[in-house]
Coordinates of C-alpha atoms in Angstrom, one line a residue:
M29 CA -180.1 -54.5 -10.6
T30 CA -176.4 -54.4 -10.0
I31 CA -174.8 -51.0 -9.2
N32 CA -173.5 -50.7 -12.7
Q33 CA -177.0 -51.5 -14.1
R34 CA -178.4 -48.7 -11.9
V35 CA -175.9 -46.3 -13.2
N36 CA -176.7 -47.2 -16.8
K37 CA -180.4 -46.8 -16.2
L38 CA -179.7 -43.3 -14.8
R39 CA -177.6 -42.5 -17.9
E40 CA -180.6 -43.4 -20.1
L41 CA -182.8 -40.9 -18.3
M42 CA -180.1 -38.3 -18.4
K43 CA -179.9 -38.7 -22.2
D44 CA -183.7 -38.4 -22.5
R45 CA -183.7 -35.2 -20.5
G46 CA -180.6 -33.7 -22.1
I47 CA -178.5 -33.7 -18.9
T48 CA -174.7 -34.0 -19.4
A49 CA -173.8 -34.6 -15.7
Y50 CA -176.0 -35.5 -12.7
I51 CA -175.2 -34.9 -9.1
V52 CA -176.6 -37.2 -6.3
N53 CA -176.0 -35.7 -2.9
T54 CA -176.6 -37.1 0.6
A55 CA -179.5 -35.0 1.8
D56 CA -183.2 -34.8 2.3
P57 CA -185.3 -31.6 1.6
H58 CA -184.4 -30.3 5.1
Q59 CA -180.6 -30.7 4.9
S60 CA -180.7 -33.1 7.8
E61 CA -177.5 -34.8 9.0
Y62 CA -179.2 -38.2 9.1
V63 CA -181.9 -38.9 6.6
A64 CA -184.9 -41.2 6.3
D65 CA -184.3 -44.3 4.1
Y66 CA -186.6 -42.8 1.5
Y67 CA -183.9 -40.1 0.8
K68 CA -180.9 -42.4 0.6
G69 CA -180.7 -42.2 -3.1
R70 CA -176.9 -41.8 -3.1
V71 CA -176.6 -45.1 -1.2
W72 CA -178.9 -46.9 -3.7
I73 CA -177.1 -45.6 -6.8
S74 CA -173.6 -46.2 -5.5
G75 CA -173.7 -49.0 -2.9
F76 CA -171.7 -46.8 -0.5
T77 CA -173.5 -46.6 2.8
G78 CA -171.4 -44.0 4.7
S79 CA -173.3 -41.0 6.0
A80 CA -171.5 -38.5 3.9
G81 CA -170.7 -38.5 0.2
T82 CA -171.5 -37.0 -3.3
V83 CA -171.9 -38.9 -6.5
V84 CA -171.4 -37.4 -10.0
I85 CA -172.4 -39.4 -13.1
T86 CA -171.8 -38.6 -16.7
Q87 CA -172.2 -40.8 -19.8
E88 CA -168.5 -41.9 -19.4
E89 CA -167.7 -41.8 -15.7
A90 CA -169.2 -42.4 -12.2
I91 CA -167.3 -40.9 -9.2
L92 CA -167.9 -40.8 -5.5
W93 CA -166.5 -38.2 -3.2
T94 CA -166.3 -38.8 0.5
D95 CA -164.1 -37.8 3.5
G96 CA -161.4 -39.4 5.5
R97 CA -163.8 -41.2 7.9
Y98 CA -164.9 -43.4 5.1
F99 CA -162.0 -44.0 2.7
I100 CA -161.5 -47.7 3.7
Q101 CA -165.2 -48.4 3.8
A102 CA -165.8 -46.7 0.4
E103 CA -163.0 -48.6 -1.3
N104 CA -164.5 -51.9 -0.1
Q105 CA -168.1 -51.0 -1.0
L106 CA -167.2 -49.6 -4.5
A107 CA -165.1 -52.7 -5.4
G108 CA -166.6 -54.5 -8.4
S109 CA -168.4 -51.4 -9.7
E110 CA -167.3 -48.8 -12.2
Y111 CA -167.2 -46.1 -9.5
K112 CA -163.9 -44.3 -8.8
L113 CA -163.3 -43.0 -5.3
F114 CA -162.1 -39.4 -5.0
K115 CA -160.8 -38.6 -1.5
M116 CA -162.0 -35.2 -0.2
R117 CA -159.3 -32.8 1.1
I118 CA -156.5 -35.1 -0.1
P119 CA -153.9 -33.6 -2.5
G120 CA -154.3 -34.8 -6.0
F121 CA -158.1 -35.2 -5.8
P122 CA -160.2 -32.3 -7.2
T123 CA -163.5 -31.4 -5.5
Y124 CA -166.6 -32.4 -7.4
T125 CA -167.1 -28.8 -8.6
E126 CA -163.5 -28.6 -9.8
W127 CA -163.9 -31.8 -11.6
L128 CA -167.2 -30.7 -13.2
K129 CA -165.7 -27.4 -14.3
A130 CA -162.9 -29.3 -16.1
K131 CA -165.4 -31.8 -17.7
L132 CA -168.3 -29.6 -18.8
N133 CA -168.3 -27.4 -21.8
D134 CA -170.4 -24.3 -22.8
G135 CA -173.9 -25.4 -23.5
D136 CA -173.8 -28.5 -21.4
S137 CA -176.4 -29.1 -18.6
L138 CA -175.9 -30.0 -15.0
G139 CA -178.8 -31.8 -13.3
F140 CA -179.7 -32.4 -9.6
D141 CA -182.8 -32.7 -7.5
G142 CA -183.7 -29.2 -6.3
K143 CA -185.6 -30.6 -3.3
T144 CA -182.4 -32.1 -1.8
F145 CA -180.0 -29.2 -2.6
S146 CA -180.0 -26.3 -0.3
E147 CA -180.3 -22.8 -1.9
S148 CA -176.8 -21.9 -0.6
S149 CA -175.3 -25.0 -2.3
V150 CA -177.0 -24.1 -5.6
E151 CA -175.8 -20.5 -5.4
N152 CA -172.3 -21.7 -4.8
L153 CA -172.6 -23.9 -8.0
E154 CA -173.8 -20.8 -9.9
K155 CA -170.7 -18.9 -8.8
E156 CA -168.4 -21.8 -9.7
F157 CA -169.9 -22.0 -13.2
K158 CA -170.5 -18.3 -13.9
E159 CA -167.7 -18.3 -16.5
K160 CA -169.3 -21.1 -18.4
K161 CA -172.7 -21.2 -20.2
I162 CA -174.0 -24.2 -18.2
K163 CA -177.7 -24.9 -17.9
F164 CA -179.0 -26.0 -14.5
V165 CA -181.8 -28.6 -14.5
D166 CA -183.1 -28.9 -10.9
E167 CA -186.6 -30.3 -11.3
F168 CA -185.9 -34.0 -11.6
D169 CA -185.3 -36.7 -9.0
L170 CA -183.8 -39.1 -11.6
V171 CA -182.7 -41.7 -9.0
G172 CA -186.2 -41.7 -7.6
E173 CA -187.6 -42.5 -11.0
I174 CA -185.6 -45.7 -11.4
W175 CA -185.4 -46.7 -7.8
E176 CA -187.2 -50.1 -7.5
E177 CA -188.9 -50.8 -4.2
R178 CA -188.0 -47.4 -2.8
P179 CA -188.6 -47.3 1.0
R180 CA -191.7 -45.5 2.0
L181 CA -191.8 -42.4 4.2
S182 CA -192.8 -43.0 7.8
K183 CA -196.4 -42.9 8.8
E184 CA -195.6 -42.9 12.6
E185 CA -197.7 -40.5 14.6
A186 CA -196.1 -37.4 16.1
F187 CA -196.1 -37.1 19.9
L188 CA -196.1 -34.3 22.4
H189 CA -193.1 -33.2 24.5
E190 CA -194.6 -32.0 27.7
I191 CA -194.0 -28.8 29.5
K192 CA -192.4 -30.7 32.5
Y193 CA -189.6 -31.5 30.1
T194 CA -189.4 -28.5 27.9
G195 CA -189.8 -25.7 30.5
K196 CA -191.5 -23.5 27.9
T197 CA -194.7 -23.8 26.0
G198 CA -194.8 -23.7 22.2
R199 CA -196.7 -20.4 22.4
E200 CA -193.9 -18.9 24.5
K201 CA -191.2 -20.1 22.1
I202 CA -193.1 -18.7 19.1
E203 CA -193.4 -15.3 20.9
D204 CA -189.7 -15.4 21.5
V205 CA -189.2 -16.0 17.8
R206 CA -191.5 -13.1 17.0
T207 CA -189.6 -10.8 19.3
E208 CA -186.4 -11.7 17.3
M209 CA -188.3 -11.2 14.0
K210 CA -189.5 -7.7 15.2
N211 CA -185.9 -6.8 16.2
R212 CA -184.7 -7.7 12.8
G213 CA -187.6 -6.0 11.0
V214 CA -188.8 -9.2 9.2
D215 CA -192.4 -10.2 8.4
Y216 CA -191.9 -14.0 7.9
F217 CA -189.7 -16.7 9.2
L218 CA -189.4 -19.8 6.9
L219 CA -188.1 -22.8 8.6
G220 CA -186.9 -26.1 7.0
S221 CA -184.7 -27.8 9.6
L222 CA -186.6 -30.6 11.3
D223 CA -185.0 -30.3 14.8
D224 CA -185.8 -26.5 14.9
I225 CA -189.4 -27.2 14.0
A226 CA -189.8 -30.0 16.6
W227 CA -188.2 -27.8 19.3
L228 CA -190.3 -24.8 18.5
Y229 CA -193.6 -26.5 18.5
N230 CA -192.8 -29.0 21.4
I231 CA -193.6 -32.1 19.3
R232 CA -191.5 -35.0 18.4
G233 CA -191.7 -37.9 15.9
K234 CA -190.2 -41.0 14.4
D235 CA -189.6 -40.1 10.8
V236 CA -185.8 -40.5 11.0
E237 CA -184.0 -43.3 12.8
N238 CA -182.5 -42.1 16.1
N239 CA -183.7 -38.5 15.4
P240 CA -187.1 -37.9 17.0
V241 CA -188.4 -35.4 14.4
I242 CA -191.2 -35.3 11.9
I243 CA -190.7 -34.4 8.2
S244 CA -192.1 -30.9 8.0
Y245 CA -191.8 -27.2 7.3
G246 CA -192.6 -24.2 9.4
L247 CA -193.8 -20.7 8.6
I248 CA -194.1 -18.0 11.2
S249 CA -195.6 -14.5 10.7
M250 CA -196.4 -11.9 13.3
D251 CA -199.9 -13.4 13.8
K252 CA -199.8 -16.9 12.3
A253 CA -197.7 -20.1 12.8
Y254 CA -198.0 -23.0 10.5
L255 CA -196.8 -26.6 10.5
F256 CA -196.7 -28.3 7.1
T257 CA -196.5 -32.1 7.4
D258 CA -198.3 -35.3 6.5
K259 CA -201.6 -34.7 8.4
D260 CA -202.1 -38.5 8.9
K261 CA -199.3 -38.3 11.5
I262 CA -201.1 -35.6 13.5
N263 CA -203.7 -37.2 15.7
A264 CA -206.5 -35.3 17.5
E265 CA -204.5 -34.9 20.7
V266 CA -201.5 -33.4 18.9
E267 CA -203.6 -31.2 16.6
T268 CA -205.5 -29.8 19.7
F269 CA -202.2 -29.2 21.4
L270 CA -200.8 -27.3 18.4
N271 CA -203.9 -25.3 17.9
E272 CA -203.9 -24.3 21.6
N273 CA -200.4 -23.0 21.1
G274 CA -201.3 -21.0 18.1
V275 CA -200.1 -23.4 15.4
E276 CA -202.2 -24.3 12.3
V277 CA -201.5 -27.7 10.5
A278 CA -201.5 -28.0 6.7
E279 CA -200.4 -30.7 4.4
Y280 CA -196.6 -31.1 3.7
E281 CA -196.7 -30.3 0.0
E282 CA -198.9 -27.2 0.5
V283 CA -196.0 -25.2 1.9
A284 CA -195.0 -24.0 -1.6
D285 CA -198.6 -22.6 -2.2
Y286 CA -198.5 -20.7 1.2
V287 CA -195.0 -19.3 0.4
K288 CA -196.1 -18.2 -3.0
A289 CA -199.0 -16.3 -1.4
I290 CA -196.6 -14.2 0.9
D291 CA -197.1 -10.5 0.4
K292 CA -194.7 -9.3 -2.3
N293 CA -193.5 -6.4 -0.2
S294 CA -192.5 -8.6 2.7
K295 CA -189.1 -9.3 4.3
V296 CA -188.5 -13.1 4.7
F297 CA -186.0 -14.5 7.2
L298 CA -184.5 -17.9 6.5
D299 CA -181.3 -19.9 6.4
K300 CA -180.2 -20.7 2.8
N301 CA -178.2 -23.6 4.2
K302 CA -181.5 -25.2 5.5
I303 CA -184.0 -24.2 2.8
N304 CA -184.0 -26.2 -0.4
R305 CA -183.8 -24.8 -3.9
W306 CA -187.4 -26.0 -4.8
L307 CA -189.0 -24.1 -1.9
Y308 CA -186.7 -21.0 -2.2
K309 CA -187.9 -20.6 -5.8
S310 CA -191.5 -20.4 -4.5
I311 CA -190.8 -17.1 -2.6
P312 CA -192.1 -14.1 -4.6
S313 CA -189.1 -12.5 -6.3
E314 CA -190.1 -9.1 -5.0
C315 CA -189.6 -10.2 -1.4
K316 CA -186.4 -9.1 0.4
I317 CA -184.6 -12.2 1.7
I318 CA -182.5 -12.1 4.9
S319 CA -180.4 -15.2 5.3
E320 CA -178.7 -16.0 8.5
T321 CA -178.5 -18.9 11.0
N322 CA -182.1 -19.8 12.0
I323 CA -183.5 -17.8 14.9
T324 CA -184.6 -21.1 16.5
T325 CA -181.1 -22.6 16.2
K326 CA -179.6 -20.0 18.5
L327 CA -182.6 -20.1 20.9
K328 CA -182.6 -23.9 21.3
G329 CA -178.8 -24.0 21.6
I330 CA -179.1 -22.3 25.1
K331 CA -180.9 -24.7 27.3
N332 CA -183.3 -23.4 29.9
P333 CA -183.1 -24.5 33.6
A334 CA -185.8 -27.2 33.1
E335 CA -184.0 -28.6 30.0
I336 CA -180.7 -28.7 31.8
E337 CA -182.2 -30.5 34.9
N338 CA -183.9 -33.0 32.7
Q339 CA -180.9 -33.6 30.5
S340 CA -178.8 -34.2 33.7
N341 CA -181.4 -36.8 34.8
A342 CA -181.0 -38.5 31.5
Y343 CA -177.3 -38.8 31.9
I344 CA -177.7 -40.4 35.3
K345 CA -179.9 -43.1 33.7
D346 CA -177.4 -43.5 30.9
G347 CA -174.6 -43.8 33.4
V348 CA -176.4 -46.6 35.2
A349 CA -176.9 -48.4 31.9
L350 CA -173.3 -48.1 31.0
V351 CA -172.0 -49.2 34.4
K352 CA -174.2 -52.3 34.2
F353 CA -172.9 -53.0 30.7
F354 CA -169.2 -52.6 31.6
H355 CA -169.7 -54.8 34.6
W356 CA -171.3 -57.4 32.4
L357 CA -168.5 -57.1 29.9
D358 CA -165.9 -57.5 32.6
K359 CA -167.6 -60.7 33.9
N360 CA -168.3 -62.3 30.5
V361 CA -165.5 -61.6 28.1
G362 CA -163.3 -64.7 28.1
N363 CA -166.1 -66.9 29.5
I364 CA -168.6 -66.6 26.7
P365 CA -168.3 -65.4 23.1
V366 CA -168.8 -61.6 23.0
T367 CA -168.6 -59.8 19.7
E368 CA -168.9 -56.1 18.8
M369 CA -172.4 -56.6 17.7
S370 CA -173.6 -58.8 20.7
A371 CA -171.9 -56.2 23.0
Q372 CA -173.8 -53.3 21.5
D373 CA -177.1 -55.3 21.7
K374 CA -176.4 -56.0 25.4
L375 CA -175.8 -52.3 26.0
L376 CA -179.2 -51.5 24.3
E377 CA -180.9 -54.0 26.7
F378 CA -179.5 -52.1 29.7
R379 CA -180.7 -48.7 28.2
K380 CA -184.1 -50.1 27.6
E381 CA -184.4 -50.8 31.3
Q382 CA -184.2 -47.1 32.1
E383 CA -187.4 -45.2 32.6
G384 CA -188.3 -42.9 29.7
F385 CA -185.9 -44.5 27.2
I386 CA -187.2 -44.2 23.6
E387 CA -184.4 -45.3 21.2
P388 CA -180.6 -44.9 20.6
S389 CA -179.5 -41.3 19.7
F390 CA -177.3 -42.6 16.9
G391 CA -175.8 -45.8 15.6
T392 CA -173.6 -47.3 18.3
I393 CA -169.9 -47.4 17.6
S394 CA -168.8 -50.7 19.1
A395 CA -165.2 -51.1 18.1
Y396 CA -162.5 -53.5 19.2
R397 CA -158.7 -53.0 18.7
E398 CA -157.9 -51.8 15.2
N399 CA -161.6 -51.2 14.4
A400 CA -161.6 -48.3 16.9
A401 CA -159.0 -46.5 14.7
M402 CA -161.9 -45.8 12.3
M403 CA -163.7 -42.9 14.0
H404 CA -167.1 -43.8 12.6
Y405 CA -166.8 -47.5 12.5
S406 CA -170.0 -49.6 12.4
A407 CA -169.9 -53.3 13.3
S408 CA -171.7 -55.5 10.8
E409 CA -172.0 -59.2 9.8
N410 CA -169.0 -58.6 7.6
S411 CA -167.0 -56.9 10.3
N412 CA -167.8 -58.1 13.8
A413 CA -164.7 -58.8 15.8
E414 CA -164.8 -61.0 18.9
I415 CA -163.8 -59.1 22.0
K416 CA -161.1 -60.9 24.0
K417 CA -159.3 -60.4 27.3
E418 CA -156.6 -58.2 25.7
G419 CA -156.4 -54.8 24.0
L420 CA -158.7 -51.8 23.9
Y421 CA -162.5 -51.7 23.3
L422 CA -164.2 -48.4 22.4
V423 CA -167.9 -47.8 22.7
D424 CA -169.5 -44.5 21.6
S425 CA -173.2 -44.5 22.2
G426 CA -176.2 -42.6 23.4
G427 CA -179.9 -42.7 24.0
Q428 CA -183.1 -40.7 23.4
Y429 CA -185.0 -40.2 26.6
Y430 CA -188.1 -38.1 27.2
D431 CA -185.9 -36.0 29.5
G432 CA -183.0 -35.6 27.1
T433 CA -180.5 -36.9 24.5
T434 CA -177.2 -38.5 25.6
D435 CA -173.9 -39.2 23.9
I436 CA -170.9 -40.6 25.7
T437 CA -167.7 -42.6 24.8
R438 CA -165.5 -44.8 26.9
T439 CA -162.5 -46.9 26.0
M440 CA -162.1 -50.0 28.1
V441 CA -159.0 -52.0 28.8
M442 CA -160.0 -55.7 28.2
G443 CA -156.6 -57.2 29.3
P444 CA -152.9 -56.6 28.6
I445 CA -152.2 -53.6 26.5
T446 CA -149.0 -52.2 25.0
D447 CA -147.0 -49.3 26.4
E448 CA -148.0 -47.3 23.3
E449 CA -151.7 -48.0 24.0
K450 CA -151.4 -47.0 27.6
R451 CA -149.5 -43.8 26.7
D452 CA -152.2 -42.9 24.1
F453 CA -155.0 -43.6 26.6
T454 CA -153.3 -41.3 29.1
L455 CA -152.7 -38.6 26.6
T456 CA -156.3 -38.7 25.6
L457 CA -157.3 -38.3 29.2
K458 CA -154.9 -35.4 29.7
A459 CA -156.4 -33.7 26.6
H460 CA -160.0 -34.3 28.0
I461 CA -159.1 -32.8 31.4
N462 CA -157.2 -29.9 29.9
L463 CA -160.4 -28.6 28.1
G464 CA -163.0 -29.9 30.5
N465 CA -161.3 -28.2 33.5
A466 CA -160.7 -24.9 31.7
R467 CA -161.7 -21.5 33.0
F468 CA -162.1 -19.0 30.1
L469 CA -163.2 -15.4 29.6
Y470 CA -166.7 -14.8 28.3
G471 CA -166.6 -14.2 24.6
A472 CA -164.5 -17.2 23.8
T473 CA -165.7 -19.6 21.1
G474 CA -165.3 -23.3 20.6
H475 CA -162.8 -22.5 17.9
S476 CA -160.6 -20.5 20.3
L477 CA -160.7 -23.2 23.0
D478 CA -160.3 -26.3 20.7
V479 CA -156.5 -26.1 21.1
L480 CA -156.7 -26.8 24.8
A481 CA -157.7 -30.4 24.1
R482 CA -155.1 -30.8 21.3
Y483 CA -152.2 -29.3 23.2
P484 CA -151.2 -32.4 25.2
L485 CA -151.4 -34.5 22.1
W486 CA -149.5 -32.0 19.9
Q487 CA -146.6 -32.1 22.3
E488 CA -146.2 -35.8 21.3
G489 CA -146.8 -35.2 17.6
I490 CA -150.3 -36.6 17.6
D491 CA -153.5 -35.0 16.3
Y492 CA -157.0 -36.2 15.4
K493 CA -158.7 -35.2 12.2
C494 CA -162.1 -34.2 13.5
G495 CA -163.7 -31.7 15.9
T496 CA -163.3 -32.0 19.6
G497 CA -167.0 -31.6 20.5
H498 CA -170.4 -30.6 19.4
G499 CA -173.7 -29.3 20.9
V500 CA -176.3 -31.9 21.9
G501 CA -180.0 -31.5 21.3
F502 CA -182.8 -32.0 23.9
L503 CA -184.6 -35.1 22.8
L504 CA -183.5 -34.1 19.3
N505 CA -180.4 -34.5 17.1
V506 CA -177.3 -35.7 18.9
H507 CA -175.3 -33.2 16.8
E508 CA -176.7 -29.7 17.3
G509 CA -175.4 -26.3 16.4
P510 CA -174.6 -23.5 16.5
H511 CA -171.7 -24.1 18.9
G512 CA -168.9 -26.8 19.1
F513 CA -165.2 -27.3 19.4
A514 CA -163.2 -27.5 16.2
M515 CA -160.2 -26.1 14.4
V516 CA -162.4 -24.6 11.7
A517 CA -163.6 -21.1 12.3
N518 CA -166.7 -20.8 14.4
T519 CA -167.7 -17.3 15.7
V520 CA -170.5 -18.6 18.1
V521 CA -169.8 -17.4 21.6
L522 CA -170.1 -20.1 24.3
E523 CA -173.1 -19.0 26.4
A524 CA -174.2 -20.2 29.8
G525 CA -176.7 -23.0 29.3
M526 CA -175.1 -24.4 26.2
I527 CA -174.5 -28.2 26.3
V528 CA -171.4 -29.6 24.5
T529 CA -169.4 -32.7 24.2
I530 CA -165.7 -32.9 25.0
E531 CA -164.2 -35.9 23.1
P532 CA -160.5 -35.8 22.1
G533 CA -159.0 -39.0 20.8
V534 CA -156.0 -40.9 19.3
Y535 CA -156.5 -43.1 16.2
K536 CA -153.8 -45.3 14.8
E537 CA -154.8 -47.2 11.7
G538 CA -154.4 -50.9 11.9
S539 CA -153.6 -50.7 15.7
H540 CA -156.1 -49.1 18.1
G541 CA -158.3 -46.1 18.8
V542 CA -158.9 -44.2 22.1
R543 CA -161.7 -41.7 22.8
I544 CA -162.9 -40.3 26.1
E545 CA -166.1 -38.3 25.9
N546 CA -168.1 -36.4 28.5
V547 CA -170.9 -33.9 28.2
A548 CA -170.8 -30.5 29.9
V549 CA -172.9 -27.5 30.5
V550 CA -171.4 -24.0 30.0
Q551 CA -171.7 -22.0 33.2
E552 CA -170.7 -18.7 34.7
D553 CA -167.6 -18.9 36.9
I554 CA -165.8 -16.0 38.6
L555 CA -166.3 -12.3 37.9
T556 CA -163.2 -10.2 38.1
D557 CA -161.9 -6.8 36.9
S558 CA -161.0 -8.6 33.7
G559 CA -164.6 -9.6 33.1
Q560 CA -166.9 -12.6 33.5
F561 CA -165.1 -16.0 33.4
M562 CA -166.9 -19.2 32.4
K563 CA -166.4 -22.9 33.1
F564 CA -167.8 -26.3 32.1
E565 CA -169.8 -28.5 34.5
T566 CA -169.7 -32.2 33.6
I567 CA -173.2 -33.9 33.6
S568 CA -172.2 -37.3 32.3
F569 CA -170.9 -39.9 34.9
V570 CA -169.3 -43.1 33.8
P571 CA -165.9 -44.4 35.2
I572 CA -162.7 -43.8 33.1
D573 CA -160.8 -47.1 33.0
L574 CA -157.9 -46.7 35.5
E575 CA -156.1 -49.7 33.9
G576 CA -155.4 -47.6 30.8
I577 CA -153.6 -44.8 32.7
D578 CA -149.9 -44.3 33.2
V579 CA -150.2 -42.3 36.4
G580 CA -146.7 -41.1 36.1
L581 CA -147.8 -39.0 33.1
L582 CA -150.5 -37.2 35.1
T583 CA -149.9 -33.9 36.9
E584 CA -151.1 -33.5 40.5
N585 CA -154.0 -31.4 39.3
E586 CA -155.0 -34.0 36.7
R587 CA -155.0 -36.8 39.4
T588 CA -157.1 -34.5 41.6
W589 CA -159.6 -33.9 38.8
L590 CA -159.9 -37.7 38.0
N591 CA -160.3 -38.6 41.7
E592 CA -163.0 -36.0 42.2
Y593 CA -164.8 -37.0 39.1
H594 CA -164.8 -40.7 40.2
K595 CA -166.2 -39.7 43.6
D596 CA -169.1 -38.0 41.8
V597 CA -169.6 -41.1 39.6
F598 CA -169.9 -43.4 42.6
S599 CA -172.0 -41.0 44.5
K600 CA -174.5 -40.4 41.7
L601 CA -174.8 -44.0 40.4
S602 CA -174.2 -46.4 43.2
S603 CA -177.7 -46.3 44.7
Y604 CA -179.2 -47.6 41.4
L605 CA -177.0 -50.7 41.3
N606 CA -177.1 -54.1 42.9
D607 CA -174.5 -55.2 45.5
E608 CA -172.2 -56.9 43.0
E609 CA -172.4 -53.9 40.5
R610 CA -171.8 -51.5 43.3
A611 CA -168.7 -53.3 44.5
W612 CA -167.4 -53.3 41.0
L613 CA -168.0 -49.6 40.6
K614 CA -166.3 -48.9 43.9
E615 CA -163.1 -50.6 42.6
E616 CA -163.4 -48.8 39.2
T617 CA -163.6 -45.4 40.9
R618 CA -160.9 -45.8 43.5
S619 CA -158.5 -43.0 44.2
I620 CA -155.1 -43.0 42.4

């Protein structure tokens, strides 16, 4: 079927069910950032493959909403279909709820799949439409009903994450959760987010590409802990391990029956942003609901000493792979054909050589020249530039290792660059150093510190339309809350043990993009009469291309920071390289 034929099939079902407008979001039942192919219904119904977007279909119109990362991609992929693109956060384009409010009349019905909509999103819709008599129909996955050859859910077995990596047993983590439950006076903790469940029970899986999680729910009481998942994925070793840690395993769909059986006088803790509408409706109406950020999200955001040590080891391996890759790139570009896709394939080869490597931690961004101006660019057969001995090449990539999750970006100078490109590269470095080298008073949030990275760019009238950094999981999701750097409000205090990226950039459409990303651990610094001060300790080590730097724009302190960083890069990585690679790294980390 063509895209338009799919839309018309959906409209037939809508008419049969009495649905005036139908929303197709980008989500699974666990509100994951990245979803299994089985849940990519928005991609199937629209043809737009970006990671974020919402479709609304009526009998007359089909519209896709997405954000600024994907405007160019969406316009290309929607071409030839009846879809219209509405650009999020751009003047002149209403939000999808504003558009629906204008289109729907009293007595109309609004449909969506309650398993992929969080309870909070549905409650927001209810508020939006409280002035109108709109019926909500949340029990149908209409796209699933017409989706031919829908991908199957994974049957890959779950695996253990051993204590030598995690530093705490699952039983110990569950007791930590119960302590928090007791402090809050709650009887049950209902858990829907996949990374929280995997972290809590010390298991991992292969149900979502690049995200080592298993599709599951969790339910914790003061004396019981349950894992609801496809039991075919739980082999005898994993089940024994879970049972030894006080976890009982039940089938995935049984979660609603267990939740319905909760004592009606209970207090239930959950995060409405992470529990879907379908499961939320299973909770007895008499229960008192306490909705906040998941207890586990806050606990896993602060890494224990074993996690930090292992994560640091993973970054050494990753640094070795990247140095080998950049050395290979330096030798081969101009001598053999090298494209964005062949380059990212070569980088994956070097990562696979590292002990404990499992898979990439996200889809590699391998972007040459103007392609790097698209922050979330993905090379494909239709867009696969050849890398030449000129201009800038940006690679943002990471790996999943048994001892941690990595994420790092470097922008490489492939040959002659313009004065503007060199200035932008240098400004990005200054922005990176300004935040990464900061001393700050305990109590600061990523929101309050974000300006430190933007300041050197703002002085030149430049900004980037994304956050400056995010938390990183531990053999889990590469984007992890609750902390991060962004201009949007975030009240989460930066605590010792939190791991976070620092990745400012400059993006100029049709020309070039520059991003320099390292990963750091929040640590205590000096204690004075003013209080406890904190700092960042960098744990990722890859050279920053000196050919991109206008040294005259750097302060003495910035040059000192760069020279000291490069000393650490050479010291930590050189012993893992052959003689030729080591000589190359020595030159790349020379003092300036």
